[in-house]
Amino acid sequence: MKLASVTHKGSCRLAVVLDGGERFGLLDPSHTDLIALIETGAVIDAVQDVVDTVARGDIELLAPIPQPRRNIMCVGKNYSEHAKEFARSGYEAGAVAGKDIDDHPALFSKLPSSVIAPDAAIELHPSITQKVDYEAELAVIIGKGGRGISKEDAYAHIWGYTIVNDVTARDLQKNHKQWFLGKSLDTFAPMGPYVVTADEIDPENTTVQCHVNGELRQNANTRDLIFDIPTLIATLSAGITLQPGDIIATGTPAGVGIGLDPPVFLKSGDTIAVTISGIGTLENRCA
Ligand code: MG
């Protein structure tokens, strides 16, 4: 099932996505929060739980989890071609010559305050960065929390999936060594448009694409992840208790702006559309 967080007549509602996003089935107003839904383990019945069906024009999409309670956990350099383009670009602080692929996943987090809705504007922060870049990523949503989750059990802890554009200020990412600042500026985590429950998608065989102003820049399949989803969950949960609603962005494939020759950075008016098969298209425009 695909679900969306929306506003309808000024109220936040959860909705079932119908007819490919042409219509939305509003759930009972008692269901306003996707994290609460995940925590309670409630199973939505797309017929019985819908109290009203409205057209796309009657709602505004929010980020599926508009205010994550915790940082968004992320992994860098998780597709080999992207790891190579990043190493070549000169924007990787502490890069080791001849060693593009890490032995351990490069884990970092983005502040939850960086999350924005589909269609919301990405700010380019020109007073502090001139090198803003896009990163199309499949994002895991944790269902059942826990610590010490084994690779074998990892998929049983996943509630569903969504799309995150891991927007990055490359100059800040390099200058400050830690990636946190360059990844966490306001508006740097567009999320959505929908969440898809885990039963509806094969996360090991999903296409990840990104178009900038209609031009295909990224085009890969999650089968090419260096560290697969069970490995990421096992690594993160080894000493951190994962919680329902936690988000793990799984890394971006080759084709980001710093991978181009010469590098191309986002500018005002650019439109970034991230499409993941089985989920949909997350589109945002640069202010
Ligand atoms: Mg990323």
PDB file of C-alpha atoms and ligand atoms in Angstrom:
ATOM      1  CA  MET A   1       0.000   0.000   0.000  1.00  0.00           C
ATOM      2  CA  LYS A   2       1.084   3.557  -0.702  1.00  0.00           C
ATOM      3  CA  LEU A   3       0.355   6.158   1.941  1.00  0.00           C
ATOM      4  CA  ALA A   4       0.873   9.904   1.972  1.00  0.00           C
ATOM      5  CA  SER A   5       0.857  12.622   4.606  1.00  0.00           C
ATOM      6  CA  VAL A   6      -1.259  15.481   3.312  1.00  0.00           C
ATOM      7  CA  THR A   7      -3.027  18.626   4.324  1.00  0.00           C
ATOM      8  CA  HIS A   8      -6.712  18.814   3.484  1.00  0.00           C
ATOM      9  CA  LYS A   9      -8.765  21.876   4.382  1.00  0.00           C
ATOM     10  CA  GLY A  10      -6.049  22.979   6.773  1.00  0.00           C
ATOM     11  CA  SER A  11      -5.744  19.674   8.648  1.00  0.00           C
ATOM     12  CA  CYS A  12      -2.922  17.126   8.508  1.00  0.00           C
ATOM     13  CA  ARG A  13      -4.256  13.772   7.385  1.00  0.00           C
ATOM     14  CA  LEU A  14      -2.922  10.384   6.373  1.00  0.00           C
ATOM     15  CA  ALA A  15      -4.181   9.149   3.031  1.00  0.00           C
ATOM     16  CA  VAL A  16      -4.071   6.075   0.853  1.00  0.00           C
ATOM     17  CA  VAL A  17      -2.687   6.901  -2.596  1.00  0.00           C
ATOM     18  CA  LEU A  18      -5.235   5.901  -5.239  1.00  0.00           C
ATOM     19  CA  ASP A  19      -5.167   5.793  -9.042  1.00  0.00           C
ATOM     20  CA  GLY A  20      -1.422   6.452  -9.257  1.00  0.00           C
ATOM     21  CA  GLY A  21      -1.709   9.644  -7.221  1.00  0.00           C
ATOM     22  CA  GLU A  22      -4.703  11.120  -9.040  1.00  0.00           C
ATOM     23  CA  ARG A  23      -6.889  10.591  -5.975  1.00  0.00           C
ATOM     24  CA  PHE A  24      -6.341  10.175  -2.246  1.00  0.00           C
ATOM     25  CA  GLY A  25      -8.379   8.183   0.262  1.00  0.00           C
ATOM     26  CA  LEU A  26      -8.360  10.149   3.514  1.00  0.00           C
ATOM     27  CA  LEU A  27      -8.124   7.965   6.607  1.00  0.00           C
ATOM     28  CA  ASP A  28     -10.139   8.542   9.755  1.00  0.00           C
ATOM     29  CA  PRO A  29      -8.797  11.743  11.398  1.00  0.00           C
ATOM     30  CA  SER A  30      -7.615   9.674  14.361  1.00  0.00           C
ATOM     31  CA  HIS A  31      -4.769   8.580  12.027  1.00  0.00           C
ATOM     32  CA  THR A  32      -2.780  11.799  11.687  1.00  0.00           C
ATOM     33  CA  ASP A  33       0.747  10.609  12.310  1.00  0.00           C
ATOM     34  CA  LEU A  34       2.601   7.998  10.304  1.00  0.00           C
ATOM     35  CA  ILE A  35       5.028   7.246  13.141  1.00  0.00           C
ATOM     36  CA  ALA A  36       2.117   6.533  15.494  1.00  0.00           C
ATOM     37  CA  LEU A  37       0.645   4.235  12.866  1.00  0.00           C
ATOM     38  CA  ILE A  38       3.966   2.404  12.548  1.00  0.00           C
ATOM     39  CA  GLU A  39       4.408   2.167  16.319  1.00  0.00           C
ATOM     40  CA  THR A  40       0.974   0.688  16.903  1.00  0.00           C
ATOM     41  CA  GLY A  41       1.435  -1.765  14.058  1.00  0.00           C
ATOM     42  CA  ALA A  42      -2.002  -0.867  12.737  1.00  0.00           C
ATOM     43  CA  VAL A  43      -2.792  -2.408   9.375  1.00  0.00           C
ATOM     44  CA  ILE A  44      -4.778  -0.063   7.169  1.00  0.00           C
ATOM     45  CA  ASP A  45      -7.625  -1.468   5.130  1.00  0.00           C
ATOM     46  CA  ALA A  46      -7.734   0.580   1.929  1.00  0.00           C
ATOM     47  CA  VAL A  47     -11.515   0.244   1.751  1.00  0.00           C
ATOM     48  CA  GLN A  48     -12.771   0.192   5.343  1.00  0.00           C
ATOM     49  CA  ASP A  49     -10.443   2.826   6.800  1.00  0.00           C
ATOM     50  CA  VAL A  50     -10.986   5.447   4.081  1.00  0.00           C
ATOM     51  CA  VAL A  51     -13.597   7.967   5.150  1.00  0.00           C
ATOM     52  CA  ASP A  52     -13.422  10.306   2.157  1.00  0.00           C
ATOM     53  CA  THR A  53     -11.884  10.249  -1.309  1.00  0.00           C
ATOM     54  CA  VAL A  54     -10.550  13.485  -2.760  1.00  0.00           C
ATOM     55  CA  ALA A  55      -8.772  14.604  -5.912  1.00  0.00           C
ATOM     56  CA  ARG A  56      -5.053  15.505  -6.050  1.00  0.00           C
ATOM     57  CA  GLY A  57      -5.970  19.157  -6.378  1.00  0.00           C
ATOM     58  CA  ASP A  58      -7.792  19.099  -3.057  1.00  0.00           C
ATOM     59  CA  ILE A  59      -4.716  18.202  -0.994  1.00  0.00           C
ATOM     60  CA  GLU A  60      -1.126  19.290  -0.500  1.00  0.00           C
ATOM     61  CA  LEU A  61       1.535  16.655  -0.006  1.00  0.00           C
ATOM     62  CA  LEU A  62       3.697  16.801   3.104  1.00  0.00           C
ATOM     63  CA  ALA A  63       6.875  14.846   3.669  1.00  0.00           C
ATOM     64  CA  PRO A  64       5.577  11.364   4.622  1.00  0.00           C
ATOM     65  CA  ILE A  65       7.210  11.698   8.041  1.00  0.00           C
ATOM     66  CA  PRO A  66       7.109  15.486   8.376  1.00  0.00           C
ATOM     67  CA  GLN A  67       8.967  15.725  11.661  1.00  0.00           C
ATOM     68  CA  PRO A  68      11.195  12.731  12.284  1.00  0.00           C
ATOM     69  CA  ARG A  69      12.062  12.558  15.942  1.00  0.00           C
ATOM     70  CA  ARG A  70      15.643  11.588  15.248  1.00  0.00           C
ATOM     71  CA  ASN A  71      18.323  12.382  12.733  1.00  0.00           C
ATOM     72  CA  ILE A  72      18.010  10.749   9.348  1.00  0.00           C
ATOM     73  CA  MET A  73      20.708   8.093   9.210  1.00  0.00           C
ATOM     74  CA  CYS A  74      22.616   8.035   5.931  1.00  0.00           C
ATOM     75  CA  VAL A  75      25.398   6.174   4.202  1.00  0.00           C
ATOM     76  CA  GLY A  76      27.903   7.747   1.835  1.00  0.00           C
ATOM     77  CA  LYS A  77      29.762   6.097  -1.048  1.00  0.00           C
ATOM     78  CA  ASN A  78      27.466   3.088  -1.326  1.00  0.00           C
ATOM     79  CA  TYR A  79      27.525   2.565  -5.102  1.00  0.00           C
ATOM     80  CA  SER A  80      30.946   1.791  -6.588  1.00  0.00           C
ATOM     81  CA  GLU A  81      30.692   4.151  -9.587  1.00  0.00           C
ATOM     82  CA  HIS A  82      29.627   6.979  -7.274  1.00  0.00           C
ATOM     83  CA  ALA A  83      32.455   6.162  -4.845  1.00  0.00           C
ATOM     84  CA  LYS A  84      34.865   6.536  -7.783  1.00  0.00           C
ATOM     85  CA  GLU A  85      33.366   9.806  -9.022  1.00  0.00           C
ATOM     86  CA  PHE A  86      33.444  11.222  -5.470  1.00  0.00           C
ATOM     87  CA  ALA A  87      37.090  10.243  -5.015  1.00  0.00           C
ATOM     88  CA  ARG A  88      37.963  11.780  -8.426  1.00  0.00           C
ATOM     89  CA  SER A  89      36.057  14.990  -7.714  1.00  0.00           C
ATOM     90  CA  GLY A  90      38.426  16.332  -5.068  1.00  0.00           C
ATOM     91  CA  TYR A  91      35.524  17.053  -2.718  1.00  0.00           C
ATOM     92  CA  GLU A  92      36.145  14.115  -0.376  1.00  0.00           C
ATOM     93  CA  ALA A  93      37.980  15.213   2.763  1.00  0.00           C
ATOM     94  CA  GLY A  94      40.630  12.692   3.734  1.00  0.00           C
ATOM     95  CA  ALA A  95      40.352  10.684   0.515  1.00  0.00           C
ATOM     96  CA  VAL A  96      42.938   7.923   0.234  1.00  0.00           C
ATOM     97  CA  ALA A  97      44.465   7.655  -3.241  1.00  0.00           C
ATOM     98  CA  GLY A  98      43.663   4.379  -4.979  1.00  0.00           C
ATOM     99  CA  LYS A  99      41.090   3.353  -2.396  1.00  0.00           C
ATOM    100  CA  ASP A 100      37.626   4.317  -3.621  1.00  0.00           C
ATOM    101  CA  ILE A 101      35.586   1.672  -1.824  1.00  0.00           C
ATOM    102  CA  ASP A 102      35.613   1.659   1.963  1.00  0.00           C
ATOM    103  CA  ASP A 103      35.907  -1.408   4.169  1.00  0.00           C
ATOM    104  CA  HIS A 104      33.109  -0.106   6.388  1.00  0.00           C
ATOM    105  CA  PRO A 105      30.068   1.988   5.437  1.00  0.00           C
ATOM    106  CA  ALA A 106      30.553   5.763   5.838  1.00  0.00           C
ATOM    107  CA  LEU A 107      27.650   6.599   8.141  1.00  0.00           C
ATOM    108  CA  PHE A 108      26.452  10.082   9.004  1.00  0.00           C
ATOM    109  CA  SER A 109      23.220  11.855   9.781  1.00  0.00           C
ATOM    110  CA  LYS A 110      21.130  14.738   8.533  1.00  0.00           C
ATOM    111  CA  LEU A 111      19.231  16.930  10.958  1.00  0.00           C
ATOM    112  CA  PRO A 112      15.489  16.205  10.926  1.00  0.00           C
ATOM    113  CA  SER A 113      14.899  19.960  10.530  1.00  0.00           C
ATOM    114  CA  SER A 114      16.242  19.659   6.953  1.00  0.00           C
ATOM    115  CA  VAL A 115      13.193  17.655   5.819  1.00  0.00           C
ATOM    116  CA  ILE A 116      10.866  19.327   3.314  1.00  0.00           C
ATOM    117  CA  ALA A 117       7.795  18.221   1.400  1.00  0.00           C
ATOM    118  CA  PRO A 118       7.484  17.199  -2.228  1.00  0.00           C
ATOM    119  CA  ASP A 119       7.202  20.344  -4.362  1.00  0.00           C
ATOM    120  CA  ALA A 120       8.695  22.521  -1.584  1.00  0.00           C
ATOM    121  CA  ALA A 121      11.580  24.806  -2.550  1.00  0.00           C
ATOM    122  CA  ILE A 122      15.211  23.824  -1.933  1.00  0.00           C
ATOM    123  CA  GLU A 123      17.136  26.840  -0.623  1.00  0.00           C
ATOM    124  CA  LEU A 124      20.607  27.233  -2.114  1.00  0.00           C
ATOM    125  CA  HIS A 125      22.072  29.268   0.813  1.00  0.00           C
ATOM    126  CA  PRO A 126      24.265  31.421  -1.496  1.00  0.00           C
ATOM    127  CA  SER A 127      25.870  33.297   1.384  1.00  0.00           C
ATOM    128  CA  ILE A 128      27.576  30.138   2.673  1.00  0.00           C
ATOM    129  CA  THR A 129      27.835  27.734  -0.297  1.00  0.00           C
ATOM    130  CA  GLN A 130      28.166  27.912  -4.078  1.00  0.00           C
ATOM    131  CA  LYS A 131      28.243  24.137  -4.567  1.00  0.00           C
ATOM    132  CA  VAL A 132      24.893  22.559  -3.834  1.00  0.00           C
ATOM    133  CA  ASP A 133      24.374  19.088  -5.310  1.00  0.00           C
ATOM    134  CA  TYR A 134      21.601  16.471  -5.455  1.00  0.00           C
ATOM    135  CA  GLU A 135      21.680  12.800  -4.383  1.00  0.00           C
ATOM    136  CA  ALA A 136      18.789  10.467  -5.285  1.00  0.00           C
ATOM    137  CA  GLU A 137      18.318   7.764  -2.641  1.00  0.00           C
ATOM    138  CA  LEU A 138      16.049   4.929  -1.586  1.00  0.00           C
ATOM    139  CA  ALA A 139      15.184   5.385   2.091  1.00  0.00           C
ATOM    140  CA  VAL A 140      14.241   2.624   4.520  1.00  0.00           C
ATOM    141  CA  ILE A 141      11.617   3.269   7.213  1.00  0.00           C
ATOM    142  CA  ILE A 142      12.086   1.170  10.329  1.00  0.00           C
ATOM    143  CA  GLY A 143       8.966  -0.550  11.671  1.00  0.00           C
ATOM    144  CA  LYS A 144       9.977  -2.684  14.608  1.00  0.00           C
ATOM    145  CA  GLY A 145      12.794  -1.089  16.566  1.00  0.00           C
ATOM    146  CA  GLY A 146      15.617  -2.848  18.293  1.00  0.00           C
ATOM    147  CA  ARG A 147      19.316  -3.119  19.021  1.00  0.00           C
ATOM    148  CA  GLY A 148      21.652  -5.819  17.814  1.00  0.00           C
ATOM    149  CA  ILE A 149      19.499  -6.657  14.790  1.00  0.00           C
ATOM    150  CA  SER A 150      21.131  -9.395  12.705  1.00  0.00           C
ATOM    151  CA  LYS A 151      21.384  -9.239   8.932  1.00  0.00           C
ATOM    152  CA  GLU A 152      19.098 -12.252   8.776  1.00  0.00           C
ATOM    153  CA  ASP A 153      16.378 -10.463  10.774  1.00  0.00           C
ATOM    154  CA  ALA A 154      16.851  -7.029   9.199  1.00  0.00           C
ATOM    155  CA  TYR A 155      13.994  -7.124   6.701  1.00  0.00           C
ATOM    156  CA  ALA A 156      11.537  -8.053   9.463  1.00  0.00           C
ATOM    157  CA  HIS A 157      12.327  -4.663  11.058  1.00  0.00           C
ATOM    158  CA  ILE A 158      11.454  -2.635   7.957  1.00  0.00           C
ATOM    159  CA  TRP A 159       7.998  -1.048   7.716  1.00  0.00           C
ATOM    160  CA  GLY A 160       8.411   0.483   4.272  1.00  0.00           C
ATOM    161  CA  TYR A 161      10.322   2.740   1.932  1.00  0.00           C
ATOM    162  CA  THR A 162      10.324   6.274   0.593  1.00  0.00           C
ATOM    163  CA  ILE A 163      12.561   8.598  -1.416  1.00  0.00           C
ATOM    164  CA  VAL A 164      15.054  11.091  -0.003  1.00  0.00           C
ATOM    165  CA  ASN A 165      17.054  13.632  -1.990  1.00  0.00           C
ATOM    166  CA  ASP A 166      20.222  13.922   0.105  1.00  0.00           C
ATOM    167  CA  VAL A 167      20.975  17.503  -0.950  1.00  0.00           C
ATOM    168  CA  THR A 168      24.580  18.398  -0.152  1.00  0.00           C
ATOM    169  CA  ALA A 169      26.728  21.527  -0.033  1.00  0.00           C
ATOM    170  CA  ARG A 170      29.946  20.042  -1.453  1.00  0.00           C
ATOM    171  CA  ASP A 171      32.211  22.851  -0.266  1.00  0.00           C
ATOM    172  CA  LEU A 172      30.924  22.572   3.325  1.00  0.00           C
ATOM    173  CA  GLN A 173      31.117  18.773   3.130  1.00  0.00           C
ATOM    174  CA  LYS A 174      34.788  19.056   2.258  1.00  0.00           C
ATOM    175  CA  ASN A 175      35.847  22.052   4.339  1.00  0.00           C
ATOM    176  CA  HIS A 176      34.369  20.818   7.612  1.00  0.00           C
ATOM    177  CA  LYS A 177      35.546  17.209   7.188  1.00  0.00           C
ATOM    178  CA  GLN A 178      32.489  15.837   8.954  1.00  0.00           C
ATOM    179  CA  TRP A 179      29.612  15.708   6.478  1.00  0.00           C
ATOM    180  CA  PHE A 180      26.952  16.779   8.996  1.00  0.00           C
ATOM    181  CA  LEU A 181      26.949  20.513   8.216  1.00  0.00           C
ATOM    182  CA  GLY A 182      26.978  20.221   4.442  1.00  0.00           C
ATOM    183  CA  LYS A 183      24.137  17.704   4.571  1.00  0.00           C
ATOM    184  CA  SER A 184      21.899  19.374   7.171  1.00  0.00           C
ATOM    185  CA  LEU A 185      21.178  22.898   5.926  1.00  0.00           C
ATOM    186  CA  ASP A 186      17.525  23.886   6.030  1.00  0.00           C
ATOM    187  CA  THR A 187      15.545  22.304   3.139  1.00  0.00           C
ATOM    188  CA  PHE A 188      18.313  19.779   2.308  1.00  0.00           C
ATOM    189  CA  ALA A 189      16.169  16.653   2.781  1.00  0.00           C
ATOM    190  CA  PRO A 190      13.249  16.585   0.368  1.00  0.00           C
ATOM    191  CA  MET A 191      11.237  13.452   1.213  1.00  0.00           C
ATOM    192  CA  GLY A 192       8.332  11.592  -0.381  1.00  0.00           C
ATOM    193  CA  PRO A 193       6.051  11.778  -2.250  1.00  0.00           C
ATOM    194  CA  TYR A 194       4.716   8.611  -0.638  1.00  0.00           C
ATOM    195  CA  VAL A 195       5.688   5.734   1.601  1.00  0.00           C
ATOM    196  CA  VAL A 196       5.295   2.223   0.284  1.00  0.00           C
ATOM    197  CA  THR A 197       4.819  -0.690   2.643  1.00  0.00           C
ATOM    198  CA  ALA A 198       7.584  -3.277   2.576  1.00  0.00           C
ATOM    199  CA  ASP A 199       5.392  -5.959   1.002  1.00  0.00           C
ATOM    200  CA  GLU A 200       5.005  -3.921  -2.200  1.00  0.00           C
ATOM    201  CA  ILE A 201       8.594  -3.418  -3.266  1.00  0.00           C
ATOM    202  CA  ASP A 202      11.732  -5.480  -3.843  1.00  0.00           C
ATOM    203  CA  PRO A 203      14.411  -3.237  -2.314  1.00  0.00           C
ATOM    204  CA  GLU A 204      17.177  -5.336  -3.842  1.00  0.00           C
ATOM    205  CA  ASN A 205      15.940  -4.732  -7.370  1.00  0.00           C
ATOM    206  CA  THR A 206      14.666  -1.185  -7.596  1.00  0.00           C
ATOM    207  CA  THR A 207      15.667   1.477 -10.085  1.00  0.00           C
ATOM    208  CA  VAL A 208      16.852   4.834  -8.772  1.00  0.00           C
ATOM    209  CA  GLN A 209      16.809   7.723 -11.238  1.00  0.00           C
ATOM    210  CA  CYS A 210      17.333  11.439 -11.052  1.00  0.00           C
ATOM    211  CA  HIS A 211      16.465  14.030 -13.680  1.00  0.00           C
ATOM    212  CA  VAL A 212      17.656  17.628 -13.423  1.00  0.00           C
ATOM    213  CA  ASN A 213      15.599  19.964 -15.611  1.00  0.00           C
ATOM    214  CA  GLY A 214      14.433  16.871 -17.494  1.00  0.00           C
ATOM    215  CA  GLU A 215      17.952  15.551 -18.191  1.00  0.00           C
ATOM    216  CA  LEU A 216      18.691  12.043 -16.880  1.00  0.00           C
ATOM    217  CA  ARG A 217      21.672  12.331 -14.517  1.00  0.00           C
ATOM    218  CA  GLN A 218      21.453   9.248 -12.270  1.00  0.00           C
ATOM    219  CA  ASN A 219      20.197   5.812 -13.328  1.00  0.00           C
ATOM    220  CA  ALA A 220      21.041   2.742 -11.234  1.00  0.00           C
ATOM    221  CA  ASN A 221      19.599  -0.289  -9.492  1.00  0.00           C
ATOM    222  CA  THR A 222      19.750  -1.020  -5.775  1.00  0.00           C
ATOM    223  CA  ARG A 223      21.221  -4.441  -6.571  1.00  0.00           C
ATOM    224  CA  ASP A 224      24.490  -2.512  -6.962  1.00  0.00           C
ATOM    225  CA  LEU A 225      24.652  -1.288  -3.358  1.00  0.00           C
ATOM    226  CA  ILE A 226      28.093  -1.951  -1.872  1.00  0.00           C
ATOM    227  CA  PHE A 227      26.658  -2.361   1.649  1.00  0.00           C
ATOM    228  CA  ASP A 228      23.187  -3.869   1.318  1.00  0.00           C
ATOM    229  CA  ILE A 229      20.214  -2.928   3.472  1.00  0.00           C
ATOM    230  CA  PRO A 230      20.643  -5.796   5.990  1.00  0.00           C
ATOM    231  CA  THR A 231      24.288  -4.790   6.451  1.00  0.00           C
ATOM    232  CA  LEU A 232      23.328  -1.158   7.081  1.00  0.00           C
ATOM    233  CA  ILE A 233      20.679  -2.121   9.651  1.00  0.00           C
ATOM    234  CA  ALA A 234      23.005  -4.567  11.398  1.00  0.00           C
ATOM    235  CA  THR A 235      25.830  -2.020  11.495  1.00  0.00           C
ATOM    236  CA  LEU A 236      23.702   0.871  12.789  1.00  0.00           C
ATOM    237  CA  SER A 237      21.755  -1.189  15.304  1.00  0.00           C
ATOM    238  CA  ALA A 238      24.824  -2.902  16.760  1.00  0.00           C
ATOM    239  CA  GLY A 239      25.078  -0.148  19.351  1.00  0.00           C
ATOM    240  CA  ILE A 240      22.175   2.203  18.575  1.00  0.00           C
ATOM    241  CA  THR A 241      18.586   1.243  19.387  1.00  0.00           C
ATOM    242  CA  LEU A 242      16.619   1.792  16.203  1.00  0.00           C
ATOM    243  CA  GLN A 243      13.111   3.143  16.708  1.00  0.00           C
ATOM    244  CA  PRO A 244       9.899   2.850  14.722  1.00  0.00           C
ATOM    245  CA  GLY A 245       9.875   5.583  12.099  1.00  0.00           C
ATOM    246  CA  ASP A 246      13.655   5.910  11.907  1.00  0.00           C
ATOM    247  CA  ILE A 247      14.817   6.626   8.380  1.00  0.00           C
ATOM    248  CA  ILE A 248      17.933   5.192   6.757  1.00  0.00           C
ATOM    249  CA  ALA A 249      18.933   6.681   3.399  1.00  0.00           C
ATOM    250  CA  THR A 250      20.834   4.010   1.490  1.00  0.00           C
ATOM    251  CA  GLY A 251      23.245   6.103  -0.573  1.00  0.00           C
ATOM    252  CA  THR A 252      23.276   7.640  -4.023  1.00  0.00           C
ATOM    253  CA  PRO A 253      24.470   6.227  -7.355  1.00  0.00           C
ATOM    254  CA  ALA A 254      26.846   7.832  -9.846  1.00  0.00           C
ATOM    255  CA  GLY A 255      25.800  10.910 -11.761  1.00  0.00           C
ATOM    256  CA  VAL A 256      25.774  13.648  -9.150  1.00  0.00           C
ATOM    257  CA  GLY A 257      26.906  17.143 -10.146  1.00  0.00           C
ATOM    258  CA  ILE A 258      30.488  16.733  -8.914  1.00  0.00           C
ATOM    259  CA  GLY A 259      30.782  13.612 -11.080  1.00  0.00           C
ATOM    260  CA  LEU A 260      30.299  15.641 -14.265  1.00  0.00           C
ATOM    261  CA  ASP A 261      33.242  17.145 -16.151  1.00  0.00           C
ATOM    262  CA  PRO A 262      33.302  20.000 -15.414  1.00  0.00           C
ATOM    263  CA  PRO A 263      31.232  19.746 -12.216  1.00  0.00           C
ATOM    264  CA  VAL A 264      27.766  21.295 -12.393  1.00  0.00           C
ATOM    265  CA  PHE A 265      26.037  22.627  -9.305  1.00  0.00           C
ATOM    266  CA  LEU A 266      22.406  23.458  -8.704  1.00  0.00           C
ATOM    267  CA  LYS A 267      21.170  26.943  -9.511  1.00  0.00           C
ATOM    268  CA  SER A 268      18.022  28.872  -8.872  1.00  0.00           C
ATOM    269  CA  GLY A 269      15.095  27.508 -10.885  1.00  0.00           C
ATOM    270  CA  ASP A 270      16.541  24.028 -11.371  1.00  0.00           C
ATOM    271  CA  THR A 271      14.067  21.181 -10.953  1.00  0.00           C
ATOM    272  CA  ILE A 272      15.240  17.882  -9.460  1.00  0.00           C
ATOM    273  CA  ALA A 273      13.023  14.837  -9.954  1.00  0.00           C
ATOM    274  CA  VAL A 274      13.973  11.604  -8.189  1.00  0.00           C
ATOM    275  CA  THR A 275      12.106   8.529  -9.378  1.00  0.00           C
ATOM    276  CA  ILE A 276      12.235   5.136  -7.673  1.00  0.00           C
ATOM    277  CA  SER A 277      10.332   2.248  -9.198  1.00  0.00           C
ATOM    278  CA  GLY A 278       7.419   1.204  -7.034  1.00  0.00           C
ATOM    279  CA  ILE A 279       7.370   4.448  -5.058  1.00  0.00           C
ATOM    280  CA  GLY A 280       6.964   7.410  -7.387  1.00  0.00           C
ATOM    281  CA  THR A 281       8.670  10.703  -8.228  1.00  0.00           C
ATOM    282  CA  LEU A 282       9.886  13.261  -5.716  1.00  0.00           C
ATOM    283  CA  GLU A 283      10.174  16.648  -7.408  1.00  0.00           C
ATOM    284  CA  ASN A 284      11.550  19.856  -5.949  1.00  0.00           C
ATOM    285  CA  ARG A 285      12.686  23.149  -7.408  1.00  0.00           C
ATOM    286  CA  CYS A 286      15.573  25.300  -6.279  1.00  0.00           C
ATOM    287  CA  ALA A 287      14.493  28.687  -4.956  1.00  0.00           C
TER     288      ALA A 287
HETATM  289 MG    MG B   1      23.829  10.590   0.161  1.00  0.00          MG
END
